[in-house]
PDB file of C-alpha atoms in Angstrom:
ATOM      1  CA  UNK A   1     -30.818  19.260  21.231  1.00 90.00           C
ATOM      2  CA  UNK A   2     -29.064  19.137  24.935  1.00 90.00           C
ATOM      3  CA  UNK A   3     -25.688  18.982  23.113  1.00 92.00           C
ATOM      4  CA  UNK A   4     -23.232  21.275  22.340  1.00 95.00           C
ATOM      5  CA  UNK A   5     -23.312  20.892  18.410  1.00 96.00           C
ATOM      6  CA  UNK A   6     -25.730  21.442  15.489  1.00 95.00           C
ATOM      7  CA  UNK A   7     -27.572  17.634  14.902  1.00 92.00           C
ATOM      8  CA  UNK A   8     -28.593  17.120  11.457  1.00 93.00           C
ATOM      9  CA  UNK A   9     -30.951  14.549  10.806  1.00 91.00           C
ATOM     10  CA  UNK A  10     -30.458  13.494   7.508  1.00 90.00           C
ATOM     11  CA  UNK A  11     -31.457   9.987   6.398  1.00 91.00           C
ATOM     12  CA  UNK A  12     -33.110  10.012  10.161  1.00 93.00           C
ATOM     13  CA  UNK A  13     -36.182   8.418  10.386  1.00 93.00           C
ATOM     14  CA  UNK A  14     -39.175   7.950  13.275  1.00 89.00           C
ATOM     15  CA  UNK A  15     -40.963   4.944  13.022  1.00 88.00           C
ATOM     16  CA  UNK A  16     -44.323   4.363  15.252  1.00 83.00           C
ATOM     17  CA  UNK A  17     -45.082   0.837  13.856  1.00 81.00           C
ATOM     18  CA  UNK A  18     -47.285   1.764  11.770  1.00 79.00           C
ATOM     19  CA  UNK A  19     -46.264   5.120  10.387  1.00 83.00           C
ATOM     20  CA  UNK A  20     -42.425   6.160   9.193  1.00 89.00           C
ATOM     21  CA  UNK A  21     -41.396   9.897   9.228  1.00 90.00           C
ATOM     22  CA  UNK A  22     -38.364  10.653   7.244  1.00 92.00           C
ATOM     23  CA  UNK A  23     -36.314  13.782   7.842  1.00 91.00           C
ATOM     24  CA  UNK A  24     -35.906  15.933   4.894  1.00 88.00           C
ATOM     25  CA  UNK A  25     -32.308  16.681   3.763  1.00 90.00           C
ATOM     26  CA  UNK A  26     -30.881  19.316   5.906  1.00 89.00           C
ATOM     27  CA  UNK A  27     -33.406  18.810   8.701  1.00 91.00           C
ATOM     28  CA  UNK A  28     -30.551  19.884  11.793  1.00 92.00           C
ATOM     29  CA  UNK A  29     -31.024  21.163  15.092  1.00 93.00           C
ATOM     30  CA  UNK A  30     -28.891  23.712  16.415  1.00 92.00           C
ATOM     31  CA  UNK A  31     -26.988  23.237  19.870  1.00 95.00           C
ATOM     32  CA  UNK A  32     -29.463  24.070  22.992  1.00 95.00           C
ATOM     33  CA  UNK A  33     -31.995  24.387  19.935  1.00 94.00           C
ATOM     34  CA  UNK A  34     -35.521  22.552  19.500  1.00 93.00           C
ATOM     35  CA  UNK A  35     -37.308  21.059  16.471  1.00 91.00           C
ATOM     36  CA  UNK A  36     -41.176  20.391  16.037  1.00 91.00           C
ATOM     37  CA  UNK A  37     -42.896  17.216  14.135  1.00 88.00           C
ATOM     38  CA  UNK A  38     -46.431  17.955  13.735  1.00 87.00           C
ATOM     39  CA  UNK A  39     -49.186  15.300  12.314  1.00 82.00           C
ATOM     40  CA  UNK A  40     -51.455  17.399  10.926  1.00 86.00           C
ATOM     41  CA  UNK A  41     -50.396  19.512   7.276  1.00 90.00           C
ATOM     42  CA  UNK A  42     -48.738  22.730   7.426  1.00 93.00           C
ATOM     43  CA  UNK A  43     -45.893  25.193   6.075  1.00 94.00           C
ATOM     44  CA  UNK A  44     -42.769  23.705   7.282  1.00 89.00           C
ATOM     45  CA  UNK A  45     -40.475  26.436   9.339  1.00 89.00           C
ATOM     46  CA  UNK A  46     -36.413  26.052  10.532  1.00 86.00           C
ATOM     47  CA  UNK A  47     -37.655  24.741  13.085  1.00 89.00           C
ATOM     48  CA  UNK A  48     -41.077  22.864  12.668  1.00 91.00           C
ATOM     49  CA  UNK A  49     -42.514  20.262  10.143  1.00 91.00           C
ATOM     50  CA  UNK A  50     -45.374  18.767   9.048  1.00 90.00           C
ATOM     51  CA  UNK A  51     -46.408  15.112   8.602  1.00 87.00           C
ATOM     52  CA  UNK A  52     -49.248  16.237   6.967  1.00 87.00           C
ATOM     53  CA  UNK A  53     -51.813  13.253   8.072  1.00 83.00           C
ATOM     54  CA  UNK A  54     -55.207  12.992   8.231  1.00 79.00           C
ATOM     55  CA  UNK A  55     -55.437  10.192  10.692  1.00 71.00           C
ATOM     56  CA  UNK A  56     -53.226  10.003  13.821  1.00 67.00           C
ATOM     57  CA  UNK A  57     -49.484   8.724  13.611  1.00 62.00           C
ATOM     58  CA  UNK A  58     -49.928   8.038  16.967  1.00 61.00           C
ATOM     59  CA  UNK A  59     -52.575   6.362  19.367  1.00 55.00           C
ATOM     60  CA  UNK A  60     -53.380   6.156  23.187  1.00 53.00           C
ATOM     61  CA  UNK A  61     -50.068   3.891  23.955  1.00 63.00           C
ATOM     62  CA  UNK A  62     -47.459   2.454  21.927  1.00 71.00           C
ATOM     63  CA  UNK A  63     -43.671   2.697  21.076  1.00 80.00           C
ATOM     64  CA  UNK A  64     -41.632   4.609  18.759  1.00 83.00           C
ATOM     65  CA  UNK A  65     -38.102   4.481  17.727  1.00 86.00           C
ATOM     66  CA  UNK A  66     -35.939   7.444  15.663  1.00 87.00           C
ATOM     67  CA  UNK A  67     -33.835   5.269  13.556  1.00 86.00           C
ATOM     68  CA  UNK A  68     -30.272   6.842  12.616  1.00 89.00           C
ATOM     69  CA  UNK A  69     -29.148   6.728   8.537  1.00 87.00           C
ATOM     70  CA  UNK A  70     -27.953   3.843   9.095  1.00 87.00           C
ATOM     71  CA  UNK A  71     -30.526   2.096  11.261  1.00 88.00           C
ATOM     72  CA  UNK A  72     -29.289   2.364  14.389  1.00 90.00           C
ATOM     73  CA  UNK A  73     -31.888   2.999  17.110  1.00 91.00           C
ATOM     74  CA  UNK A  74     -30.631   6.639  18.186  1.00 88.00           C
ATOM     75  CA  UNK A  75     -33.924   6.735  20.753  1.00 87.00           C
ATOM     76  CA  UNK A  76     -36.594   4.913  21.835  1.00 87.00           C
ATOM     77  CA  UNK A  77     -40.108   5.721  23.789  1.00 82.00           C
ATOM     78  CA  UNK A  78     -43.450   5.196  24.347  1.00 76.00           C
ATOM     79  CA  UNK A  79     -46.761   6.617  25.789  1.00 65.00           C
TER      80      UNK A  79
END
């Protein structure tokens, strides 16, 4: 988070196509602060979570998009 306020991400959601990662409730990033979405399973932290798949969310190339509560396209990218 480059700003200068706390982001929450509740209701937030990545979507790869053919996977959708939904931010739990009170999921926020503190100003200056980062925030860590693993694929594999794990004990969730402050500050890192776990999608908990066994095959990959994500492949060689292809887009992804972190859609806002109310579906606005906050970010887009792709590899």
């Amino acid at each position: 988070n480059k700003g200068a306020t706390e982001a929450c991400l509740d209701g937030y959601r990545l979507d790869t196509g053919a996977k959708v990662y939904r931010f739990a409730p009170g999921t926020c990033i503190p100003a200056g602060g980062t925030w860590t979405l693993n694929v594999r399973a794990g004990a969730p932290t402050p500050t890192e979570a776990f999608w908990g798949l066994t095959l990959p969310a994500l492949w060689a190339s292809g887009p992804a998009r972190l859609l806002s509560d109310r579906d606005q396209v906050i970010a887009t990218g792709s590899w």
